[in-house]
CSV table of C-alpha atoms in Angstrom, one decimal:
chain,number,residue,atom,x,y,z
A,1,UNK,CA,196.2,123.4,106.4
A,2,UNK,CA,195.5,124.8,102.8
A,3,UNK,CA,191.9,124.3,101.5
A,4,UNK,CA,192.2,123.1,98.3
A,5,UNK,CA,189.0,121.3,97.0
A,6,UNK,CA,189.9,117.7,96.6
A,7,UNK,CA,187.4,115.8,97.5
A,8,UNK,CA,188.7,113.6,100.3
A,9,UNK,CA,189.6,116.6,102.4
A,10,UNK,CA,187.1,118.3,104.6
A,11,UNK,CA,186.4,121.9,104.7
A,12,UNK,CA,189.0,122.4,107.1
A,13,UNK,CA,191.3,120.1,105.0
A,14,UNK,CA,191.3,117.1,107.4
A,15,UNK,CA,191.0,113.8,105.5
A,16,UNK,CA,187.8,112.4,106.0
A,17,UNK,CA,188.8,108.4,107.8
A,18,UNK,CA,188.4,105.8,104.8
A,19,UNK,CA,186.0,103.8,107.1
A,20,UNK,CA,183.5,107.1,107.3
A,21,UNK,CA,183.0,106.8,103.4
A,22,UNK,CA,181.0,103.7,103.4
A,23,UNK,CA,177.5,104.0,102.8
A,24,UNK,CA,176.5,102.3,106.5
A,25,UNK,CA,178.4,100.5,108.3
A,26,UNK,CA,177.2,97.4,110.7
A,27,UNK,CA,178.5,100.3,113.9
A,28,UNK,CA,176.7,103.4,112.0
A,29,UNK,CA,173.8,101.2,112.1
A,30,UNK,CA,173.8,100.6,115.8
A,31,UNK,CA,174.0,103.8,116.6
A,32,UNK,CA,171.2,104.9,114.8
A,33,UNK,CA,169.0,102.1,116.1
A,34,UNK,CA,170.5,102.8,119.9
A,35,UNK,CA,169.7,106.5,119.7
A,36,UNK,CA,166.1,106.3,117.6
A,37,UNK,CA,165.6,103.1,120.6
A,38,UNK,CA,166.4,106.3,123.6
A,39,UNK,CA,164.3,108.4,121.8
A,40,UNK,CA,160.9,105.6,121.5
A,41,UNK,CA,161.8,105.5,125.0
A,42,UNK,CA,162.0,108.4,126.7
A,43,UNK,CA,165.5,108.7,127.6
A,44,UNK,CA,166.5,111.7,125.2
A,45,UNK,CA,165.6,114.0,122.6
A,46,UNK,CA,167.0,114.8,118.9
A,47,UNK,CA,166.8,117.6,120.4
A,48,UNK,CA,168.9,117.0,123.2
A,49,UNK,CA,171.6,115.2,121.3
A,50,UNK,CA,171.7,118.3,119.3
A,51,UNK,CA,172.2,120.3,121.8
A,52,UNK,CA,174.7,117.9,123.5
A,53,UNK,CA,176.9,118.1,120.0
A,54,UNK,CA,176.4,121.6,120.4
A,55,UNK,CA,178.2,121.9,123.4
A,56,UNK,CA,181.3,119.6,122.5
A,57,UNK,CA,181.7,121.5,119.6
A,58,UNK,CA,182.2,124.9,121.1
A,59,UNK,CA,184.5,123.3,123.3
A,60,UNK,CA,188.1,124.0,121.7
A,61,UNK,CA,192.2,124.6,122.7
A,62,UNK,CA,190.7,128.2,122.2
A,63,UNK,CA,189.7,127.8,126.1
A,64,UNK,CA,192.4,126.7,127.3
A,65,UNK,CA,194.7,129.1,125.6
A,66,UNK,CA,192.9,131.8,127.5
A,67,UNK,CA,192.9,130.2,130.3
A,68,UNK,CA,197.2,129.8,130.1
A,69,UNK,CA,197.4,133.6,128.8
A,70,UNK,CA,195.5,134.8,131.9
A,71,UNK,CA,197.7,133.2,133.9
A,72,UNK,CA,200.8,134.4,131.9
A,73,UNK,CA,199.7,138.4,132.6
A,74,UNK,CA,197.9,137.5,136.4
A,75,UNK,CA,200.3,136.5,138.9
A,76,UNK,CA,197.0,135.6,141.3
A,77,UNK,CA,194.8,133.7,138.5
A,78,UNK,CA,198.5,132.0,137.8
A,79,UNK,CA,198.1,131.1,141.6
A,80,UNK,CA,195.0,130.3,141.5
A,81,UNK,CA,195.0,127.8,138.4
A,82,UNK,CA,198.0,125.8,139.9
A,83,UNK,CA,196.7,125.8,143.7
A,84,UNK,CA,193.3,124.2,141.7
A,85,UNK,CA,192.7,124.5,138.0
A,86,UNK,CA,189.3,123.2,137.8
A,87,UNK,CA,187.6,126.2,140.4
A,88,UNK,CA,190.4,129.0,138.5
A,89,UNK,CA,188.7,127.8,134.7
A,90,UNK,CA,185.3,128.4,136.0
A,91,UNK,CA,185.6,131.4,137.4
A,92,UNK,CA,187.0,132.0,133.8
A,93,UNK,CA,183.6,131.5,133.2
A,94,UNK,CA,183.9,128.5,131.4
A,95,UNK,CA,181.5,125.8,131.7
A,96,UNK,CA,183.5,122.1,132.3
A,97,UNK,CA,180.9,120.4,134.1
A,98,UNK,CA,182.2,118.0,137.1
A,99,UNK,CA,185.5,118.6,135.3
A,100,UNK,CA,188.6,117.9,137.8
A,101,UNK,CA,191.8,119.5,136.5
A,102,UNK,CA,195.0,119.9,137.3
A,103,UNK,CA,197.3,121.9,135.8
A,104,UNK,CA,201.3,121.4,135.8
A,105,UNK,CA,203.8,124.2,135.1
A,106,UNK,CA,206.3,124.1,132.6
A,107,UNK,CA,209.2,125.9,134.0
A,108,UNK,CA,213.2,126.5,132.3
A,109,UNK,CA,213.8,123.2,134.4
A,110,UNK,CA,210.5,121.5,134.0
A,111,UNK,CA,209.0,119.8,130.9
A,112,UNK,CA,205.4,118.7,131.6
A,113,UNK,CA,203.6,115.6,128.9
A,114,UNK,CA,200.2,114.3,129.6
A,115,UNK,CA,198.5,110.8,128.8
A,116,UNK,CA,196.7,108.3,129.7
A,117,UNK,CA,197.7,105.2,128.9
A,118,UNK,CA,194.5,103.2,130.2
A,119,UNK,CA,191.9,104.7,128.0
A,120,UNK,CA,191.8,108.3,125.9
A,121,UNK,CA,190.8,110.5,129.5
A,122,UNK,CA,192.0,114.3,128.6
A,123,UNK,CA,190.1,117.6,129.7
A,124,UNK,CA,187.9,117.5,127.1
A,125,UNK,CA,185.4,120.1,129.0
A,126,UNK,CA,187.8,122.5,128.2
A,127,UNK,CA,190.0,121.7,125.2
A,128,UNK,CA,187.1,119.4,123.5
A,129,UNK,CA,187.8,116.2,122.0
A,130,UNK,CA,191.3,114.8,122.2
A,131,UNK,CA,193.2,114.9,118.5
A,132,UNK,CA,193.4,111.2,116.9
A,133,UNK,CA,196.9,110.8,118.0
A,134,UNK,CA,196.4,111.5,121.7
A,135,UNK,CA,194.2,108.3,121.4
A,136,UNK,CA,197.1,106.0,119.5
A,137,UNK,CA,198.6,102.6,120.7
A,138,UNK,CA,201.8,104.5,119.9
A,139,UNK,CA,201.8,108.1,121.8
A,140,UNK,CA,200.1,105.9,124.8
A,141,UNK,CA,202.5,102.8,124.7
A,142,UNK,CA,205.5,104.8,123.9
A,143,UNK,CA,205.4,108.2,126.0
A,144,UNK,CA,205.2,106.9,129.5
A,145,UNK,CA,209.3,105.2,128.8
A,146,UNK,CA,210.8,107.3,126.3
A,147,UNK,CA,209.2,110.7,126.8
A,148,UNK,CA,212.2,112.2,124.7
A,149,UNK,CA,212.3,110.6,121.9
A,150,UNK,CA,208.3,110.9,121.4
A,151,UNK,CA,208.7,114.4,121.5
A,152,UNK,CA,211.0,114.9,119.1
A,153,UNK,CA,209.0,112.9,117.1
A,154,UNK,CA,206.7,116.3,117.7
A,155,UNK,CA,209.7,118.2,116.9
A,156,UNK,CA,210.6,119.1,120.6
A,157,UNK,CA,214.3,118.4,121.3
A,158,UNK,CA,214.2,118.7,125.6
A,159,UNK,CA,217.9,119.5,126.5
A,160,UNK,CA,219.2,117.0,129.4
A,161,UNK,CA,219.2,119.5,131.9
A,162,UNK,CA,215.4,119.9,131.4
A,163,UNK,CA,213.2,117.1,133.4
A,164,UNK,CA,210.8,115.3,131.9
A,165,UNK,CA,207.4,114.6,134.7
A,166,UNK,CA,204.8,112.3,132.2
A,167,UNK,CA,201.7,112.8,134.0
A,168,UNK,CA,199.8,109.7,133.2
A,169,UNK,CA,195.6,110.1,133.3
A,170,UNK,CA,194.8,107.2,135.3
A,171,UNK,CA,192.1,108.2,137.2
A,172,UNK,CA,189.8,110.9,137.6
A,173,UNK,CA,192.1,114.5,137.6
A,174,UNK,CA,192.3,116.1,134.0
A,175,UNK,CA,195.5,117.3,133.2
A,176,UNK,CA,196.9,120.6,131.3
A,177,UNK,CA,199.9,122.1,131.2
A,178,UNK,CA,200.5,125.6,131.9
A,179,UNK,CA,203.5,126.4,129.4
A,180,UNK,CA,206.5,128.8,130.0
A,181,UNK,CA,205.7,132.4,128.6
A,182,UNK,CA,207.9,132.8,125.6
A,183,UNK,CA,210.2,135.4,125.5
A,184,UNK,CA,210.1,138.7,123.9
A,185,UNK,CA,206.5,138.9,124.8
A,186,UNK,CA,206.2,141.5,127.5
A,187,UNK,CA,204.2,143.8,124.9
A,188,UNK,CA,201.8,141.3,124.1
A,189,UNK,CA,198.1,141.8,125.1
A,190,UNK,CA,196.0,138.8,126.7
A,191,UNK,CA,194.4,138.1,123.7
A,192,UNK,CA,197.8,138.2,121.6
A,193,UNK,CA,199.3,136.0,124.1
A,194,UNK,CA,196.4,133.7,124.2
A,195,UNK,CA,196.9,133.6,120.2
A,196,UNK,CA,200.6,131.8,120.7
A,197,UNK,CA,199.4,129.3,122.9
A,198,UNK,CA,198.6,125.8,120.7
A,199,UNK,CA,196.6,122.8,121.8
A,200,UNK,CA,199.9,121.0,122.2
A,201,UNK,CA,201.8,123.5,124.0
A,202,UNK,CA,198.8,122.5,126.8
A,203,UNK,CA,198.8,118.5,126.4
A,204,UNK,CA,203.1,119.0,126.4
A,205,UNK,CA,203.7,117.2,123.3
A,206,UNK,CA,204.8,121.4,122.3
A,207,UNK,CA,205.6,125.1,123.3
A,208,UNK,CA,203.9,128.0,122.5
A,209,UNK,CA,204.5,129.5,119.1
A,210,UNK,CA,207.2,132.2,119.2
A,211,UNK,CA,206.4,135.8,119.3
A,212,UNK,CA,206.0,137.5,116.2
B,1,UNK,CA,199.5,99.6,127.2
B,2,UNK,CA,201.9,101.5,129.0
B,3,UNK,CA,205.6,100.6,128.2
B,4,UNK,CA,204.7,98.1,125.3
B,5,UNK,CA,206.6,98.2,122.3
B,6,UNK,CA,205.0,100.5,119.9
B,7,UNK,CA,205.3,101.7,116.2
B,8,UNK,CA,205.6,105.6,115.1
B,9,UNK,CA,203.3,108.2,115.5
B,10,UNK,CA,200.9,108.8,113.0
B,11,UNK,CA,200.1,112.4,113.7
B,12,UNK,CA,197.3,113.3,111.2
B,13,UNK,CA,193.9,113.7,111.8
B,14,UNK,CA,190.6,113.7,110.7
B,15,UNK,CA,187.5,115.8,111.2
B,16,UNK,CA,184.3,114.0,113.6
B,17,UNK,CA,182.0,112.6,111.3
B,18,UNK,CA,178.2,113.4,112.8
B,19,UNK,CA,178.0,109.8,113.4
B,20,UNK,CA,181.0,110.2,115.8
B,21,UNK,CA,179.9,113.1,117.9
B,22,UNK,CA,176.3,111.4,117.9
B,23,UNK,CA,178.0,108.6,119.7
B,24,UNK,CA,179.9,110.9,122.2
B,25,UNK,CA,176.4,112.6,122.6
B,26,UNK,CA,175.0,109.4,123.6
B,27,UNK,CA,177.5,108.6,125.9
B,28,UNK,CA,177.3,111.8,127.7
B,29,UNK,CA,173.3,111.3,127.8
B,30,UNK,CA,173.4,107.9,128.8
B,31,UNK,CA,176.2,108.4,131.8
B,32,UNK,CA,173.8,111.7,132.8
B,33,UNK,CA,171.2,109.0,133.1
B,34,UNK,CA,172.9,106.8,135.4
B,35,UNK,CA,172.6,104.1,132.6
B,36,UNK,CA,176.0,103.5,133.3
B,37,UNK,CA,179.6,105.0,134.1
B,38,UNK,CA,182.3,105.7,132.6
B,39,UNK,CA,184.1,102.7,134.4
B,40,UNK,CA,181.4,100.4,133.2
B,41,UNK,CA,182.0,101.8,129.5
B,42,UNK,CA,185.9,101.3,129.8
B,43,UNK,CA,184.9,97.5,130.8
B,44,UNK,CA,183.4,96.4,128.3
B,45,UNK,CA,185.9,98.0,125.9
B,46,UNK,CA,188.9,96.2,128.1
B,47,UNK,CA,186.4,93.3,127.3
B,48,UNK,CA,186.2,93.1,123.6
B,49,UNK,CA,190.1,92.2,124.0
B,50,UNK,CA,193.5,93.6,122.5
B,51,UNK,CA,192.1,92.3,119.1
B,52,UNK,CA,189.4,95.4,118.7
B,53,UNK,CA,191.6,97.8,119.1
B,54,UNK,CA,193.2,96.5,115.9
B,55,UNK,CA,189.9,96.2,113.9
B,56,UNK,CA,187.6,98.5,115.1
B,57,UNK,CA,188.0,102.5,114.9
B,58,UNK,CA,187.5,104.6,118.4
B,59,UNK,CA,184.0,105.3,118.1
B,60,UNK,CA,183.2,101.7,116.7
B,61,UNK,CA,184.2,100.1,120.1
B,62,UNK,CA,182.6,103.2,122.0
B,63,UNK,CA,179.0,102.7,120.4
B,64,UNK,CA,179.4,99.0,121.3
B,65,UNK,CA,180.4,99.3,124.9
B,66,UNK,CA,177.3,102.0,125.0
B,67,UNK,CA,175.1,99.1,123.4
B,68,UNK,CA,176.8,96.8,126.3
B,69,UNK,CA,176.3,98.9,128.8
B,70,UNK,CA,172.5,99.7,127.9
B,71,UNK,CA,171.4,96.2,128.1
B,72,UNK,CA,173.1,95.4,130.7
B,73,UNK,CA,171.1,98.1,132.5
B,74,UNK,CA,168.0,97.2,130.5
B,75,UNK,CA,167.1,100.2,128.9
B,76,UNK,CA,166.1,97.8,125.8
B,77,UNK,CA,166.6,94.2,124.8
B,78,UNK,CA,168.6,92.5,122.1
B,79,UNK,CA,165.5,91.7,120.3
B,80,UNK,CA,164.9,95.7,120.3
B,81,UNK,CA,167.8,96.3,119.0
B,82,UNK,CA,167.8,93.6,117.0
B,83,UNK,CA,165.0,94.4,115.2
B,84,UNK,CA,165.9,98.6,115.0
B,85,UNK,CA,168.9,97.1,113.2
B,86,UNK,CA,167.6,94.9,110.7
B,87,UNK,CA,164.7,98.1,110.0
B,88,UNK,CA,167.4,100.9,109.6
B,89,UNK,CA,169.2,98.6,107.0
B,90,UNK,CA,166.4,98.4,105.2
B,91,UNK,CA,165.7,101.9,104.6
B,92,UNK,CA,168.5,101.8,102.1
B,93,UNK,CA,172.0,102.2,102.1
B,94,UNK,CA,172.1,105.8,101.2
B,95,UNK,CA,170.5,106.2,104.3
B,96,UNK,CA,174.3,105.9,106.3
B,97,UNK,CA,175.1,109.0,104.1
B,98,UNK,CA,173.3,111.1,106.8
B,99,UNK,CA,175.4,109.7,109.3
B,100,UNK,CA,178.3,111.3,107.8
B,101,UNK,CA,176.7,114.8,108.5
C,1,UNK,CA,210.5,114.2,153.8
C,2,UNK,CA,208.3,112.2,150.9
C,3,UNK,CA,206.2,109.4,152.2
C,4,UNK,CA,207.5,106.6,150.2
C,5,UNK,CA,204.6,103.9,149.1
C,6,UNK,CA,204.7,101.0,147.1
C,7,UNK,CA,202.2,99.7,144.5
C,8,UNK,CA,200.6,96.1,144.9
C,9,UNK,CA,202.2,93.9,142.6
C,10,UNK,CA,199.0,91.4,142.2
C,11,UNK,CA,197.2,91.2,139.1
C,12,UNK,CA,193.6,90.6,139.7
C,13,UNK,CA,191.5,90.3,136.5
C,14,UNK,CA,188.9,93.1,135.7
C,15,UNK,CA,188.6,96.8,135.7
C,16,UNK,CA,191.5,97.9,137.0
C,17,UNK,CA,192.8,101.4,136.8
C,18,UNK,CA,196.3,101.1,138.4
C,19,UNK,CA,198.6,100.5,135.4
C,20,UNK,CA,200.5,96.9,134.9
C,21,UNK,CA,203.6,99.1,134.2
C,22,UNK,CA,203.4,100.7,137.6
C,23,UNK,CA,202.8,97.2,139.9
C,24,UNK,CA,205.5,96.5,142.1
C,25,UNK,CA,206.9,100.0,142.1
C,26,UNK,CA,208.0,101.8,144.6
C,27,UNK,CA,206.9,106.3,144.7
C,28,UNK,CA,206.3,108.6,146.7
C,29,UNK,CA,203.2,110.6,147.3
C,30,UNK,CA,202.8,113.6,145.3
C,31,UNK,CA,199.5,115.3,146.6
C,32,UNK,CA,196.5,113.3,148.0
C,33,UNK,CA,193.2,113.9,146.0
C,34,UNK,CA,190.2,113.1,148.3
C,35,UNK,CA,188.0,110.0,148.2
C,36,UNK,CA,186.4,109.0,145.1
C,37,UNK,CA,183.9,106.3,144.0
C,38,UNK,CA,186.3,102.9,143.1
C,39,UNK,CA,186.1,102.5,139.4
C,40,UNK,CA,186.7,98.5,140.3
C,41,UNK,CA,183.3,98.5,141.3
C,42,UNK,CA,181.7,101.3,139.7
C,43,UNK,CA,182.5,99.2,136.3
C,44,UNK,CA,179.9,96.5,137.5
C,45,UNK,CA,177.4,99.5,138.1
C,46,UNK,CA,177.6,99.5,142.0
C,47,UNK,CA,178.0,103.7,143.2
C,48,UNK,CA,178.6,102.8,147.2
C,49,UNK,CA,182.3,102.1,147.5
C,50,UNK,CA,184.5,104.7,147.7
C,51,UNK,CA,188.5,105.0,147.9
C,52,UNK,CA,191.1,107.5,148.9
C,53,UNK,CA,192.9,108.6,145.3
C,54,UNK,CA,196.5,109.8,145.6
C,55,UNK,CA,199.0,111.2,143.0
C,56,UNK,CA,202.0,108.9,143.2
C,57,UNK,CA,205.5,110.2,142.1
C,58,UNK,CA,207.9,107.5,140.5
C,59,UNK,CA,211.6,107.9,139.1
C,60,UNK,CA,211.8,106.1,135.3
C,61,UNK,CA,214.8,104.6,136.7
C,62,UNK,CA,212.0,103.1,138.8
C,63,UNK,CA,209.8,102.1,136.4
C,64,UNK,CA,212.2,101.1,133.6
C,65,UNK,CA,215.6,100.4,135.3
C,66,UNK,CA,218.3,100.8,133.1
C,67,UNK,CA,216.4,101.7,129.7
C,68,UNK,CA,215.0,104.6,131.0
C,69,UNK,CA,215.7,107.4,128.9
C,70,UNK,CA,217.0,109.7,131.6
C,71,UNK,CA,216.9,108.6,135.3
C,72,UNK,CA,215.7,111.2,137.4
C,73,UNK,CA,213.0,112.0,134.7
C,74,UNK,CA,209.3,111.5,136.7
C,75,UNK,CA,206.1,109.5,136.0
C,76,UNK,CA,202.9,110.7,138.2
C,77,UNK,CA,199.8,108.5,138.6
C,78,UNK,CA,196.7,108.7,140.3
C,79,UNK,CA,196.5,105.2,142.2
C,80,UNK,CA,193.7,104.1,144.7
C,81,UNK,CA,195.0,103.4,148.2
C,82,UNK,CA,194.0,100.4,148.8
C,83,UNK,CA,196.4,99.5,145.8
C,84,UNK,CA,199.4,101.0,147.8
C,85,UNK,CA,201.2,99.7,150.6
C,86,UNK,CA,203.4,101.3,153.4
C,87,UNK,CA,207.5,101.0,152.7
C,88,UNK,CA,209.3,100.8,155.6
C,89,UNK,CA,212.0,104.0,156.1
């Protein structure tokens, strides 16, 4: 994303949403009375809610992409994360709370897609917040009948001999998917693996960039 | 929502405003509280009816299922919140520009 | 050999989490999760009732008949047993 300086874009050159730009907004406002209300009352801090923003914030794919090249270069963690993810990503060291994941392999015959089609669930304890698509009446409506075409809509064209499992979020398992190692990558450390690995490659709306 | 008819994807995004990730923080502290769950959350959003999702942006119908939830628990009343409201709007309009972080 | 189980086809209103799309259908069971608390009840703030969650398998063909996009594509889903009932063999 280049950085220019226009002033609708955000530092990181995200447009700020049209509805953010209004001075305060009848929804802004209830927040601000429900947390000051928790505060009067006892039930948090600033200082926790700080701290609470904090810790979604250092969540990011980062995580998980260290997560997927460990298992890439660790034929045991690899085990491990499939037999059950949740117990493998702490003993990553990563802190996902009462997180219950479940990750799915992507194999040559195996395309893996997460959703959830009830709400916005995702494994947010690891990857942090779910991108603005993930949370559309489009990728949620559309994904669970025509897998395919939504991901070419991603710009993922699944040959027919590849099956498609949709893995939809309905409940209360996480989901991530463990992508195939590309090729040509036998040199690559951890870290230069864990580099290749995007946030979609893990939701399965992607690959893994190519080597190089 | 499954299986409906839907439109193209829209695949650009936009940064969390601070207002945003306060609301997330809240419902993270007030589920830690056992002020609610998330189930009771999801209810009251299934509750506002197919017509929020239209008008309202994600973390508008999160803050208001958070409000729901919170009185139904009786953490505070409507006349609370009520009056916070009405005091916060008139501090000023600028004063949202905080919100945005 | 799979155990095959169908979904309930009622449509109670409420909190549900078993997906319209899904009632009726027929899977089988992919991996069985444990018991967790019923989000039918937990919506209405009651923590005591808690359900046996299983990951169901179904074909699109299944789910969509013929406008699925590739038959033997899958769907998984985690449904509540006492929203799946036995098919006979």
């Amino acid at each position: 994303m280049p950085h220019d300086h226009h002033d609708h874009l955000s530092p990181s050159g995200h447009p700020f949403r049209a509805d953010d730009d209004v001075p305060l907004s009848y929804w802004q406002c209830m927040e601000i009375a429900i947390r000051e209300l928790l505060i009067d009352k006892g039930e948090t801090t600033a200082a926790e809610i700080a701290s609470q923003i904090d810790a979604m914030d250092s969540r990011s794919p980062a995580n998980g992409a260290a997560v997927v090249a460990r298992a890439w270069v660790d034929p045991r963690f690899r085990a491990q994360l499939l037999e059950n993810a949740a117990d493998a990503t702490r003993e990553m060291g990563f802190d996902i709370g009462p997180l219950n994941l479940i990750a799915v392999e992507n194999t040559a015959d195996v395309h893996n897609v997460i959703v959830c089609t009830l709400c916005s669930c995702y494994p947010r304890n690891l990857l942090g917040l779910p991108p603005d698509w993930y949370k559309s009446r489009a990728y949620r409506s559309r994904v669970v009948k025509s897998p395919r075409a939504v991901l070419r809509e991603f710009g993922l064209d699944l040959p027919e001999t590849t099956t498609v499992r949709v893995h939809d979020s309905t409940a209360d398992m996480r989901y991530i998917v463990l992508p195939a190692r590309p090729a040509g990558t036998e040199r690559l450390s951890e870290s230069e693996l864990a580099a290749l690995v995007t946030r979609d490659s893990m939701i399965g709306t992607g690959i893994p960039l190519s080597a190089g | 929502m499954g299986g409906q008819p839907a439109g193209a994807l829209d695949l650009s995004q936009h940064d969390f405003a601070l207002w945003e990730k306060r609301v997330d923080a809240l419902m993270i502290i007030g589920s830690a509280r056992g002020h609610f769950t998330v189930d009771g959350l999801r209810r009251a959003l299934e509750d506002m009816g197919e017509d929020a999702f239209e008008t309202m942006t994600y973390y508008e119908r999160w803050i208001a299922a958070i409000n729901q939830n919170l009185v139904e628990a009786g953490v505070y009343t409507l006349e609370e919140l009520g009056l916070r409201m009405a005091e916060i709007q008139a501090r000023g309009d600028t004063y949202g520009e905080a919100a945005n972080g | 050999m799979a155990e095959q189980v169908r979904v309930k086809a009622m449509m109670p209103p409420g909190h549900v989490r078993t997906p319209a799309y899904l009632r009726g259908k027929t899977g089988v069971i992919e991996r069985r999760l444990g018991v967790f608390g019923n989000p039918e009840e937990l919506a209405y703030g009651r923590r005591d009732d808690r359900r046996e969650l299983l990951r169901v398998r179904f074909s699109m063909a299944e789910i969509w008949g013929d406008a699925a996009e590739r038959p033997d594509d899958t769907l998984d889903a985690e449904i509540f047993a006492h929203w799946l009932e036995p098919v006979k063999g």
